[in-house]
Amino acid sequence: MNPYYFASIALILIGFYAVLAKRNVIKMLVGLSIMETGVNLLLISVGYVSGKSAPILSEGITPDKAVDPIPQALVLTAIVIGVATTALALSVVINLYEKYKTLNVEEIRRLRG
Amino acid sequence: MNQYASLLIALPLFSAFFIPILKRISKNAVMPFLAFVTLIQTGIAALVFKEVYTTGKPIIVMAGGFRPPVGINLYIGHFAALFVLVIAVASFLMAIFSIKAVSVEPKDKYAMLFLLLMLGATGMISTGDIFNLFVFMEITAISAYALTAYNKTGEASEAALKYVVLGGVGSSFFLVGIALIYGSLGTLNMAHIAQLAGLINPTAAKVGLALLIFGLAVEAEQFPLNAWAPDAYQEAPHPVTAMFSAFVVKASLYAIGRILYILSAAEGWSSILRLLIILGTLTVILGEMSALRQTNVKRMFAYSSIAQVGLIAIGLALGTANGVSASVFHMFNHAIVKALMFLTVGYVAVELGGAEMDKFEGLGKRMPVTAFAITIGAISIIGVPLFNIFWSKIQLILAALNAQYTWVVALILGASLVEATYYIRLIHTIWFKGEGEKVKENSVLALVILLLVALIIVIGIYPEPFWNVMQKAGNDIFNVAQYVKNVPLMGVNP
């Protein structure tokens, strides 16, 4: 199996595990970020063609000698979205800590039913 | 060409960026500006709607003039034209409501996020590109996270945190699904995917579709991923709750339907339909059961909304043209009724300070117009004849019978019975319990409320013209061959 696929799916699963199993909210968000990194890596490896160079047309590099440029545009967008989500989540966590004085998800439970 | 339809995306975006400048000029102008922009958006949406339904042809907007599948295209067909109008009208009504209901600062940021939420939902419905769908979904989701946390109480942050974590996981799944489909077909354009769907690797199609549906299920509030919804509905500002229920969910459901049907030629497709039916059924059962034991009325409506969304998902997954049309009809009716319900509950919560059941005692004497509207809405959701949801439930039942899913009929009827229990309990509390002083009702809001009530009754009495529109809109999702033919694909072959 292609090692890039293996590594990226492993990263996704590690991140997913952290989201599911960790009690600390910050650790859950770290898990979420790891998951996003894994997804981005997977997207990039989908477009990789063995032995070709970066898709910037310069001297000696013609379109048939470059890897697929589309996944790179997708990943660029996805990275920005991931950072925005993380920033928003962290600001929510700051407010949560001020109000609840804890970051344990088992104690953050005023909304139920 | 009819490129003015791109204003549907450009206007909210431009206005959202204009708000920080406007705030420096005059702080009081922000909320009226919001109402004004949504009014213009409604005008454009109405023009688009008229054009699409008179010519019978979709409006295709090509970004930068590149033809698909190279460029991104917007596809405003019968469905998109209808729901863009619903989104714009709902946003306009909620912008009016926001002037009264939102008093927490900073209002300028509220207005910006409000416009971005509207923009995201409009984009999700009109886009013709699967990655563009992801981007618009994230615009919607991130503004929804921020709006959920807007009240800055501990509970609001808790609700927003649940939403962010689930949404983040969902969007990662969605992106993996895109990677699988792109890896197998090498295209991101929906029409092109539909054209090539027969060639896709069956495993990639099945896993990719399942991941895409799981990713969208967070926003669409389907069973395993909807735990955020009741909390977010309860804690978000009241107009935002109404927007979540009226169109954010619908946009995601539409996206599920669209992605499902463009891959209908792929092998193993029917197993994905069964997956969605199971998810929808569990959503209905759990939503109704949880609604039954709520003491907070806003939370009760949230669970009721989840259950209705489950019914819509079942309709989409029946795999027949009638099922899709029926669920589009249910989406439309549900958008009207739930906008009305959350508007009225929010109004009661603003006036009387909270949405707990005991605040509703004697509401019939204290706020007669609002109480009347809640009653009409509740009766309509239960599915009493001469109100709009009766007709869409009937259509869903007929479609289920045609598709040989007899147990779905029992599910719909059972769900209606449970709905009747808790809504009649609420109506009883409103009219026959408690006393109170009369509260003066805001005349603009009363007008908005009565307008929505009138719409419910008009559709209830004359369902036929609306049903014709819904059939066209449903066909837009179901008839993939026509969809592919409508998009001017450049001659790119596999």
Coordinates of C-alpha atoms in Angstrom, one line a residue:
Chain A
M1 CA 0.0 0.0 0.0
N2 CA 1.1 3.5 -0.8
P3 CA 2.8 4.9 2.4
Y4 CA 1.3 8.3 2.0
Y5 CA -2.2 7.0 2.1
F6 CA -1.4 4.8 5.0
A7 CA 0.2 7.7 7.0
S8 CA -2.6 10.1 6.3
I9 CA -5.4 7.7 7.2
A10 CA -3.4 6.8 10.4
L11 CA -3.3 10.5 11.2
I12 CA -7.1 10.9 10.7
L13 CA -7.7 7.9 12.9
I14 CA -5.4 9.2 15.7
G15 CA -7.2 12.5 15.6
F16 CA -10.6 10.9 15.6
Y17 CA -9.5 8.8 18.6
A18 CA -8.4 11.9 20.5
V19 CA -11.7 13.6 19.8
L20 CA -13.7 10.6 21.1
A21 CA -11.6 9.5 24.0
K22 CA -10.0 12.6 25.6
R23 CA -11.7 14.4 28.5
N24 CA -9.8 17.7 28.2
V25 CA -11.4 20.1 25.7
I26 CA -8.0 21.4 24.6
K27 CA -6.9 17.8 23.8
M28 CA -10.1 17.2 21.8
L29 CA -9.2 20.3 19.7
V30 CA -5.7 19.1 19.2
G31 CA -7.2 15.8 18.0
L32 CA -9.4 17.8 15.6
S33 CA -6.4 19.6 14.2
I34 CA -4.5 16.3 13.7
M35 CA -7.5 15.0 11.9
E36 CA -7.6 18.0 9.6
T37 CA -3.9 17.6 8.9
G38 CA -4.4 14.0 8.0
V39 CA -7.2 14.9 5.6
N40 CA -5.1 17.5 3.9
L41 CA -2.2 15.0 3.5
L42 CA -4.6 12.5 2.0
L43 CA -5.9 15.1 -0.5
I44 CA -2.4 16.0 -1.5
S45 CA -1.3 12.4 -2.0
V46 CA -4.4 11.8 -4.2
G47 CA -2.8 14.2 -6.7
Y48 CA 0.7 12.9 -6.5
V49 CA 2.2 11.4 -9.6
S50 CA 5.5 9.6 -8.9
G51 CA 8.6 11.3 -10.2
K52 CA 7.1 14.6 -11.3
S53 CA 7.8 18.1 -10.0
A54 CA 5.8 21.0 -8.6
P55 CA 3.2 22.4 -10.9
I56 CA 4.9 25.7 -11.5
L57 CA 5.7 26.2 -15.2
S58 CA 9.2 27.4 -15.5
E59 CA 12.2 26.5 -17.6
G60 CA 12.3 22.8 -18.3
I61 CA 9.0 22.0 -16.6
T62 CA 6.1 21.5 -19.0
P63 CA 2.5 20.5 -18.0
D64 CA 3.2 16.9 -18.6
K65 CA 6.1 16.9 -16.1
A66 CA 4.0 18.3 -13.2
V67 CA 1.9 16.7 -10.5
D68 CA -1.9 17.4 -10.3
P69 CA -2.3 21.0 -9.3
I70 CA -6.0 20.8 -8.3
P71 CA -5.6 19.0 -4.9
Q72 CA -3.1 21.7 -4.0
A73 CA -5.7 24.4 -4.5
L74 CA -8.2 22.4 -2.5
V75 CA -5.7 21.9 0.4
L76 CA -4.8 25.6 0.5
T77 CA -8.5 26.3 1.0
A78 CA -9.0 23.5 3.5
I79 CA -6.0 24.6 5.6
V80 CA -7.4 28.1 6.0
I81 CA -10.8 26.7 6.9
G82 CA -9.2 24.4 9.5
V83 CA -7.3 27.3 11.1
A84 CA -10.5 29.5 11.2
T85 CA -12.4 26.7 12.9
T86 CA -9.6 26.1 15.4
A87 CA -9.3 29.8 16.2
L88 CA -13.1 30.0 16.8
A89 CA -13.1 26.9 18.9
L90 CA -10.3 28.2 21.1
S91 CA -12.0 31.5 21.7
V92 CA -15.1 29.5 22.7
V93 CA -13.0 27.4 25.1
I94 CA -11.6 30.6 26.7
N95 CA -15.1 31.8 27.4
L96 CA -16.1 28.3 28.6
Y97 CA -13.2 28.2 31.1
E98 CA -14.2 31.6 32.5
K99 CA -17.7 30.5 33.1
Y100 CA -17.2 26.9 34.2
K101 CA -13.7 27.0 35.8
T102 CA -13.0 23.6 34.3
L103 CA -12.0 22.1 30.9
N104 CA -13.2 18.6 31.7
V105 CA -16.0 17.7 29.3
E106 CA -17.7 15.5 31.9
E107 CA -18.2 18.6 34.1
I108 CA -19.3 20.9 31.3
R109 CA -22.9 19.6 31.4
R110 CA -25.5 22.2 32.1
L111 CA -27.5 21.5 29.0
R112 CA -29.0 18.1 29.1
G113 CA -32.2 16.2 28.1
Chain B
M1 CA -26.7 35.5 -20.2
N2 CA -28.4 36.0 -16.9
Q3 CA -25.3 36.6 -14.9
Y4 CA -27.2 39.0 -12.5
A5 CA -28.0 35.9 -10.5
S6 CA -24.4 35.9 -9.2
L7 CA -25.5 38.9 -7.1
L8 CA -27.2 36.4 -4.9
I9 CA -23.7 35.5 -3.7
A10 CA -22.0 38.9 -4.3
L11 CA -24.5 41.2 -2.5
P12 CA -24.4 39.5 1.0
L13 CA -20.6 39.2 0.8
F14 CA -20.1 42.8 -0.2
S15 CA -22.5 44.0 2.4
A16 CA -20.9 41.9 5.1
F17 CA -17.6 43.5 4.4
F18 CA -19.2 46.9 4.3
I19 CA -20.6 46.6 7.8
P20 CA -17.3 47.4 9.8
I21 CA -17.0 50.6 7.8
L22 CA -20.7 51.4 8.4
K23 CA -20.2 50.9 12.1
R24 CA -17.6 53.6 12.3
I25 CA -20.0 56.0 10.6
S26 CA -23.1 55.2 12.7
K27 CA -23.7 52.4 15.1
N28 CA -27.5 52.7 14.9
A29 CA -27.5 52.2 11.2
V30 CA -26.3 48.6 11.3
M31 CA -29.5 46.8 12.0
P32 CA -31.7 48.7 9.5
F33 CA -28.9 48.2 7.0
L34 CA -29.2 44.4 7.6
A35 CA -32.9 44.5 7.0
F36 CA -32.4 46.6 3.8
V37 CA -29.8 44.2 2.4
T38 CA -32.0 41.2 3.0
L39 CA -34.9 43.0 1.4
I40 CA -32.8 43.6 -1.8
Q41 CA -31.7 40.0 -1.7
T42 CA -35.4 39.0 -1.6
G43 CA -36.0 41.2 -4.6
I44 CA -33.2 39.5 -6.6
A45 CA -34.3 36.1 -5.5
A46 CA -37.8 36.9 -6.6
L47 CA -36.6 38.0 -10.0
V48 CA -34.5 34.8 -10.4
F49 CA -37.5 32.7 -9.3
K50 CA -39.8 34.4 -11.8
E51 CA -37.2 33.9 -14.6
V52 CA -36.6 30.3 -13.9
Y53 CA -40.2 29.4 -13.6
T54 CA -41.4 31.3 -16.7
T55 CA -38.6 30.1 -19.1
G56 CA -38.4 26.6 -17.5
K57 CA -34.7 26.7 -18.0
P58 CA -32.1 26.9 -15.2
I59 CA -29.8 29.9 -14.9
I60 CA -26.2 28.9 -15.1
V61 CA -23.6 31.3 -13.8
M62 CA -20.0 30.5 -14.9
A63 CA -17.4 32.0 -12.6
G64 CA -14.9 34.0 -14.6
G65 CA -16.4 32.8 -17.9
F66 CA -14.6 29.4 -17.7
R67 CA -16.9 26.6 -18.9
P68 CA -17.5 23.7 -16.5
P69 CA -15.9 21.3 -15.6
V70 CA -12.9 23.6 -15.7
G71 CA -14.5 26.6 -14.0
I72 CA -16.9 26.6 -11.1
N73 CA -20.6 27.1 -12.1
L74 CA -23.7 28.0 -10.2
Y75 CA -26.7 26.0 -11.2
I76 CA -29.9 27.8 -10.3
G77 CA -32.6 25.4 -11.4
H78 CA -36.1 25.0 -10.2
F79 CA -35.1 23.8 -6.8
A80 CA -32.4 26.4 -6.2
A81 CA -34.6 29.2 -7.4
L82 CA -37.4 28.2 -5.0
F83 CA -35.1 27.8 -2.0
V84 CA -33.0 30.9 -2.6
L85 CA -36.3 32.8 -2.4
V86 CA -37.2 30.9 0.8
I87 CA -33.8 31.8 2.3
A88 CA -34.0 35.4 1.4
V89 CA -37.6 35.8 2.7
A90 CA -36.8 34.0 5.9
S91 CA -33.6 36.1 6.4
F92 CA -35.6 39.3 5.8
L93 CA -38.2 38.4 8.4
M94 CA -35.6 37.4 10.9
A95 CA -33.6 40.6 10.2
I96 CA -36.8 42.5 11.2
F97 CA -37.1 40.3 14.3
S98 CA -33.4 40.8 15.2
I99 CA -34.0 44.6 15.6
K100 CA -36.2 43.8 18.6
A101 CA -34.7 40.5 19.8
V102 CA -30.9 41.1 19.7
S103 CA -29.8 43.6 22.3
V104 CA -26.4 42.1 23.2
E105 CA -23.4 44.0 21.8
P106 CA -21.6 43.8 19.4
K107 CA -24.4 44.1 16.9
D108 CA -22.2 44.8 13.9
K109 CA -20.6 41.4 14.3
Y110 CA -24.0 39.9 14.6
A111 CA -25.1 41.5 11.4
M112 CA -22.0 40.3 9.6
L113 CA -22.4 36.7 10.7
F114 CA -26.1 36.9 9.8
L115 CA -25.3 37.9 6.3
L116 CA -22.5 35.3 6.0
L117 CA -25.0 32.6 7.2
M118 CA -27.4 33.6 4.5
L119 CA -24.6 33.7 1.9
G120 CA -23.4 30.2 2.9
A121 CA -26.8 28.7 2.6
T122 CA -27.6 30.4 -0.7
G123 CA -24.2 29.2 -2.1
M124 CA -24.8 25.6 -0.9
I125 CA -28.1 25.5 -2.7
S126 CA -26.9 27.1 -6.0
T127 CA -23.4 25.7 -6.5
G128 CA -22.6 23.1 -9.1
D129 CA -19.2 22.0 -7.8
I130 CA -18.6 19.6 -5.1
F131 CA -15.6 21.3 -3.5
N132 CA -17.3 24.7 -3.7
L133 CA -20.2 23.0 -1.9
F134 CA -17.7 22.2 0.9
V135 CA -16.5 25.8 1.0
F136 CA -20.0 27.2 1.3
M137 CA -20.8 24.5 3.9
E138 CA -17.9 25.7 6.0
I139 CA -18.9 29.4 5.6
T140 CA -22.4 28.4 6.8
A141 CA -21.0 26.2 9.6
I142 CA -18.4 28.7 10.9
S143 CA -20.9 31.6 11.0
A144 CA -23.3 29.2 12.7
Y145 CA -20.7 28.2 15.4
A146 CA -20.0 31.9 16.0
L147 CA -23.7 32.8 16.2
T148 CA -24.5 30.0 18.6
A149 CA -21.8 31.3 21.0
Y150 CA -23.0 34.9 20.5
N151 CA -24.8 35.3 23.8
K152 CA -21.5 34.6 25.7
T153 CA -23.2 32.7 28.5
G154 CA -21.6 29.5 29.7
E155 CA -24.4 27.5 28.2
A156 CA -24.0 29.2 24.8
S157 CA -20.3 28.4 24.8
E158 CA -21.0 24.8 25.8
A159 CA -23.5 24.4 22.9
A160 CA -21.1 26.1 20.5
L161 CA -18.3 23.8 21.6
K162 CA -20.4 20.7 20.9
Y163 CA -21.3 22.1 17.5
V164 CA -17.7 23.0 16.6
V165 CA -16.3 19.6 17.5
L166 CA -19.0 17.6 15.7
G167 CA -18.9 20.0 12.7
G168 CA -15.1 19.7 12.5
V169 CA -15.3 15.9 12.5
G170 CA -18.1 16.1 9.9
S171 CA -16.2 18.4 7.6
S172 CA -13.1 16.2 7.8
F173 CA -15.2 13.2 6.7
F174 CA -16.7 15.3 3.9
L175 CA -13.3 16.2 2.7
V176 CA -12.1 12.6 2.7
G177 CA -15.2 11.7 0.7
I178 CA -14.3 14.4 -1.9
A179 CA -10.7 13.1 -2.0
L180 CA -12.1 9.6 -2.7
I181 CA -14.4 10.7 -5.5
Y182 CA -11.8 13.0 -7.0
G183 CA -9.2 10.3 -6.8
S184 CA -11.5 7.9 -8.7
L185 CA -13.0 10.2 -11.3
G186 CA -10.6 13.2 -11.5
T187 CA -13.4 15.8 -11.6
L188 CA -15.1 18.0 -9.1
N189 CA -18.0 19.3 -11.2
M190 CA -21.3 17.7 -10.2
A191 CA -22.6 17.4 -13.8
H192 CA -19.4 15.9 -14.9
I193 CA -19.4 13.5 -11.9
A194 CA -23.0 12.4 -12.9
Q195 CA -21.8 11.9 -16.5
L196 CA -19.0 9.6 -15.4
A197 CA -20.8 8.0 -12.4
G198 CA -21.0 4.7 -14.2
L199 CA -17.3 4.4 -14.4
I200 CA -16.5 5.0 -10.8
N201 CA -14.8 2.4 -8.7
P202 CA -17.6 0.8 -6.7
T203 CA -15.7 0.8 -3.4
A204 CA -14.7 4.5 -3.8
A205 CA -18.3 5.3 -4.7
K206 CA -19.8 3.6 -1.7
V207 CA -17.3 4.7 0.9
G208 CA -17.1 8.2 -0.6
L209 CA -20.9 8.6 -0.7
A210 CA -21.2 7.4 2.9
L211 CA -18.5 9.8 4.1
L212 CA -20.1 12.7 2.2
I213 CA -23.5 11.9 3.7
F214 CA -22.0 11.6 7.2
G215 CA -20.2 14.9 6.7
L216 CA -23.4 16.7 5.7
A217 CA -25.5 14.9 8.3
V218 CA -24.0 17.2 11.0
E219 CA -25.5 20.2 9.4
A220 CA -28.6 18.2 8.3
E221 CA -29.2 17.0 11.9
Q222 CA -29.4 13.3 11.1
F223 CA -29.2 10.8 13.9
P224 CA -25.8 10.0 15.2
L225 CA -24.5 13.5 14.6
N226 CA -27.3 15.7 15.8
A227 CA -26.6 16.0 19.5
W228 CA -25.5 19.6 19.1
A229 CA -28.8 20.7 17.6
P230 CA -31.1 21.0 20.6
D231 CA -28.4 22.7 22.7
A232 CA -27.6 25.1 19.9
Y233 CA -31.2 25.8 19.2
Q234 CA -31.9 26.5 22.8
E235 CA -28.9 28.8 23.4
A236 CA -28.5 30.7 20.1
P237 CA -30.2 34.1 19.7
H238 CA -33.8 33.6 18.7
P239 CA -33.7 34.8 15.1
V240 CA -30.7 32.6 14.5
T241 CA -32.5 29.6 15.8
A242 CA -35.3 30.2 13.3
M243 CA -32.7 30.5 10.5
F244 CA -31.1 27.2 11.5
S245 CA -34.4 25.5 11.3
A246 CA -35.8 27.3 8.3
F247 CA -32.9 27.0 5.9
V248 CA -29.5 25.8 7.2
V249 CA -30.8 22.3 7.6
K250 CA -32.6 22.5 4.3
A251 CA -29.5 23.5 2.4
S252 CA -27.6 20.5 3.8
L253 CA -30.5 18.1 3.1
Y254 CA -30.6 19.4 -0.4
A255 CA -26.9 18.8 -0.7
I256 CA -27.4 15.2 0.5
G257 CA -30.1 14.7 -2.1
R258 CA -28.1 16.2 -4.9
I259 CA -24.9 14.2 -4.2
L260 CA -27.0 11.1 -3.7
Y261 CA -28.7 11.3 -7.1
I262 CA -25.7 12.4 -9.2
L263 CA -24.0 9.2 -8.3
S264 CA -27.1 7.1 -8.9
A265 CA -25.5 5.2 -11.7
A266 CA -22.7 4.0 -9.4
E267 CA -22.6 0.4 -8.3
G268 CA -23.8 -0.3 -4.7
W269 CA -25.9 2.9 -4.7
S270 CA -29.0 1.3 -3.2
S271 CA -27.1 0.3 -0.1
I272 CA -26.4 4.0 0.5
L273 CA -30.2 4.7 0.1
R274 CA -30.9 2.1 2.8
L275 CA -28.3 3.7 5.1
L276 CA -30.0 7.1 4.7
I277 CA -33.4 5.6 5.4
I278 CA -32.1 4.0 8.6
L279 CA -30.5 7.2 9.7
G280 CA -33.7 9.1 8.9
T281 CA -35.9 6.7 10.8
L282 CA -33.8 6.8 13.9
T283 CA -33.8 10.6 13.7
V284 CA -37.6 10.7 13.6
I285 CA -38.0 8.2 16.5
L286 CA -35.4 9.8 18.8
G287 CA -36.5 13.4 18.0
E288 CA -40.1 12.7 18.8
M289 CA -39.4 10.7 21.9
S290 CA -37.1 13.4 23.3
A291 CA -39.5 16.2 22.4
L292 CA -42.1 14.5 24.5
R293 CA -40.3 15.1 27.8
Q294 CA -39.1 18.7 27.4
T295 CA -40.0 21.4 29.8
N296 CA -38.3 24.2 27.8
V297 CA -40.5 25.1 24.8
K298 CA -37.7 26.2 22.6
R299 CA -35.9 22.9 23.2
M300 CA -39.1 21.0 22.5
F301 CA -39.5 22.7 19.1
A302 CA -35.9 21.9 18.4
Y303 CA -36.5 18.2 18.9
S304 CA -39.7 18.5 16.8
S305 CA -37.7 20.1 14.1
I306 CA -35.1 17.3 14.1
A307 CA -37.9 14.8 13.8
Q308 CA -39.4 16.6 10.7
V309 CA -35.9 16.7 9.2
G310 CA -35.7 12.9 9.6
L311 CA -39.0 12.6 7.6
I312 CA -37.5 14.7 4.8
A313 CA -34.4 12.5 4.7
I314 CA -36.5 9.4 4.4
G315 CA -38.4 11.0 1.5
L316 CA -35.1 11.8 -0.3
A317 CA -33.9 8.3 0.2
L318 CA -37.0 6.6 -1.2
G319 CA -35.4 6.7 -4.6
T320 CA -38.5 7.8 -6.6
A321 CA -39.4 11.0 -8.2
N322 CA -42.5 11.3 -6.0
G323 CA -40.5 10.8 -2.8
V324 CA -38.1 13.6 -3.7
S325 CA -41.0 16.0 -4.6
A326 CA -42.8 15.1 -1.4
S327 CA -39.8 15.8 0.7
V328 CA -39.2 19.1 -1.1
F329 CA -42.7 20.0 -0.3
H330 CA -42.1 19.1 3.3
M331 CA -39.0 21.1 3.3
F332 CA -40.9 24.2 2.0
N333 CA -43.8 23.8 4.5
H334 CA -41.5 23.0 7.4
A335 CA -39.4 26.1 6.6
I336 CA -42.5 28.3 6.9
V337 CA -44.0 26.7 10.0
K338 CA -40.7 26.4 11.9
A339 CA -39.8 30.0 11.0
L340 CA -43.1 31.0 12.5
M341 CA -42.7 28.8 15.6
F342 CA -39.2 29.9 16.5
L343 CA -40.2 33.6 15.8
T344 CA -43.2 33.4 18.2
V345 CA -41.3 31.4 20.9
G346 CA -38.4 33.9 20.6
Y347 CA -40.8 36.8 20.9
V348 CA -42.4 35.3 24.0
A349 CA -39.0 34.7 25.5
V350 CA -37.9 38.3 24.8
E351 CA -41.1 39.7 26.3
L352 CA -41.5 37.4 29.3
G353 CA -37.9 36.5 29.9
G354 CA -37.5 32.8 29.1
A355 CA -39.0 30.0 27.1
E356 CA -39.8 27.5 30.0
M357 CA -43.3 25.9 29.9
D358 CA -44.6 28.0 32.9
K359 CA -43.9 31.2 31.0
F360 CA -46.5 30.1 28.5
E361 CA -49.3 29.8 31.1
G362 CA -52.1 32.2 30.3
L363 CA -50.4 33.3 27.1
G364 CA -53.7 33.3 25.3
K365 CA -54.8 36.3 27.4
R366 CA -51.4 38.0 27.7
M367 CA -50.3 37.9 24.0
P368 CA -53.3 36.8 22.0
V369 CA -51.8 37.2 18.5
T370 CA -48.6 35.3 19.3
A371 CA -50.6 32.6 21.1
F372 CA -52.9 32.3 18.1
A373 CA -50.0 31.9 15.8
I374 CA -48.3 29.2 18.0
T375 CA -51.6 27.4 18.0
I376 CA -52.0 27.5 14.2
G377 CA -48.4 26.4 13.7
A378 CA -48.8 23.5 16.2
I379 CA -52.0 22.3 14.5
S380 CA -50.3 22.5 11.2
I381 CA -47.2 20.4 12.2
I382 CA -49.5 17.7 13.6
G383 CA -50.9 17.4 10.1
V384 CA -54.5 18.4 10.5
P385 CA -56.3 18.9 7.1
L386 CA -56.7 22.4 5.7
F387 CA -53.2 23.3 7.0
N388 CA -50.0 23.0 4.8
I389 CA -48.1 20.2 6.5
F390 CA -51.1 17.8 6.1
W391 CA -50.6 17.9 2.3
S392 CA -46.8 17.2 2.5
K393 CA -47.3 14.4 5.0
I394 CA -50.0 12.9 2.7
Q395 CA -47.6 13.1 -0.3
L396 CA -44.8 11.5 1.8
I397 CA -47.2 8.6 2.7
L398 CA -48.3 8.1 -0.9
A399 CA -44.7 8.1 -2.1
A400 CA -43.7 5.6 0.6
L401 CA -46.5 3.3 -0.4
N402 CA -45.5 3.6 -4.0
A403 CA -41.9 2.7 -3.2
Q404 CA -43.1 -0.4 -1.2
Y405 CA -42.0 1.0 2.2
T406 CA -45.2 0.3 4.1
W407 CA -43.6 0.7 7.5
V408 CA -42.7 4.3 6.7
V409 CA -46.4 5.1 6.8
A410 CA -46.7 3.7 10.3
L411 CA -43.7 5.8 11.2
I412 CA -45.2 9.0 9.9
L413 CA -48.5 8.4 11.5
G414 CA -46.9 7.4 14.8
A415 CA -44.7 10.5 14.7
S416 CA -47.8 12.6 14.1
L417 CA -49.5 11.0 17.1
V418 CA -46.6 11.9 19.4
E419 CA -46.5 15.4 18.0
A420 CA -50.2 15.7 18.7
T421 CA -49.5 14.8 22.4
Y422 CA -46.9 17.4 23.1
Y423 CA -48.3 20.2 20.9
I424 CA -51.8 19.8 22.4
R425 CA -50.3 19.9 25.8
L426 CA -48.6 23.2 24.9
I427 CA -51.9 24.6 23.4
H428 CA -53.7 23.6 26.6
T429 CA -51.1 25.4 28.7
I430 CA -51.4 28.5 26.5
W431 CA -55.2 28.8 26.5
F432 CA -56.6 27.1 29.5
K433 CA -54.1 27.6 32.3
G434 CA -53.0 30.6 34.3
E435 CA -53.9 34.3 34.2
G436 CA -51.9 37.3 33.4
E437 CA -51.7 41.0 32.4
K438 CA -51.9 41.9 28.7
V439 CA -48.6 42.6 27.1
K440 CA -48.6 45.1 24.3
E441 CA -47.5 43.3 21.1
N442 CA -45.2 45.0 18.6
S443 CA -47.4 45.8 15.6
V444 CA -44.6 45.1 13.0
L445 CA -43.9 41.7 14.4
A446 CA -47.6 40.9 14.7
L447 CA -47.9 41.7 11.0
V448 CA -45.0 39.4 10.2
I449 CA -46.5 36.6 12.3
L450 CA -49.9 37.0 10.7
L451 CA -48.4 37.0 7.3
L452 CA -46.8 33.6 8.0
V453 CA -50.0 32.3 9.4
A454 CA -51.9 33.4 6.3
L455 CA -49.4 31.6 4.2
I456 CA -49.8 28.3 6.1
I457 CA -53.6 28.5 5.7
V458 CA -53.4 29.5 2.0
I459 CA -51.2 26.5 1.2
G460 CA -53.5 24.4 3.3
I461 CA -56.5 25.3 1.3
Y462 CA -55.0 25.6 -2.2
P463 CA -52.2 23.0 -2.2
E464 CA -52.3 22.3 -6.0
P465 CA -50.3 25.3 -7.4
F466 CA -47.7 24.8 -4.7
W467 CA -47.5 21.1 -5.3
N468 CA -46.9 21.8 -9.1
V469 CA -44.0 24.0 -8.2
M470 CA -42.6 21.3 -5.8
Q471 CA -42.8 18.6 -8.4
K472 CA -40.7 20.8 -10.8
A473 CA -38.3 21.4 -8.0
G474 CA -38.1 17.8 -7.0
N475 CA -37.6 16.8 -10.6
D476 CA -34.6 19.1 -10.6
I477 CA -32.9 16.8 -8.1
F478 CA -34.2 13.5 -9.3
N479 CA -33.8 13.8 -13.1
V480 CA -30.0 13.7 -13.3
A481 CA -29.9 13.2 -17.1
Q482 CA -31.7 16.5 -17.5
Y483 CA -29.3 18.2 -15.0
V484 CA -26.3 17.0 -17.0
K485 CA -27.8 18.2 -20.3
N486 CA -28.5 21.6 -18.8
V487 CA -24.9 22.3 -17.8
P488 CA -22.8 23.3 -20.8
L489 CA -19.9 20.9 -20.2
M490 CA -16.8 21.4 -22.2
G491 CA -16.0 18.4 -24.3
V492 CA -13.8 16.7 -21.7
N493 CA -13.9 12.9 -21.9
P494 CA -12.5 10.4 -19.4

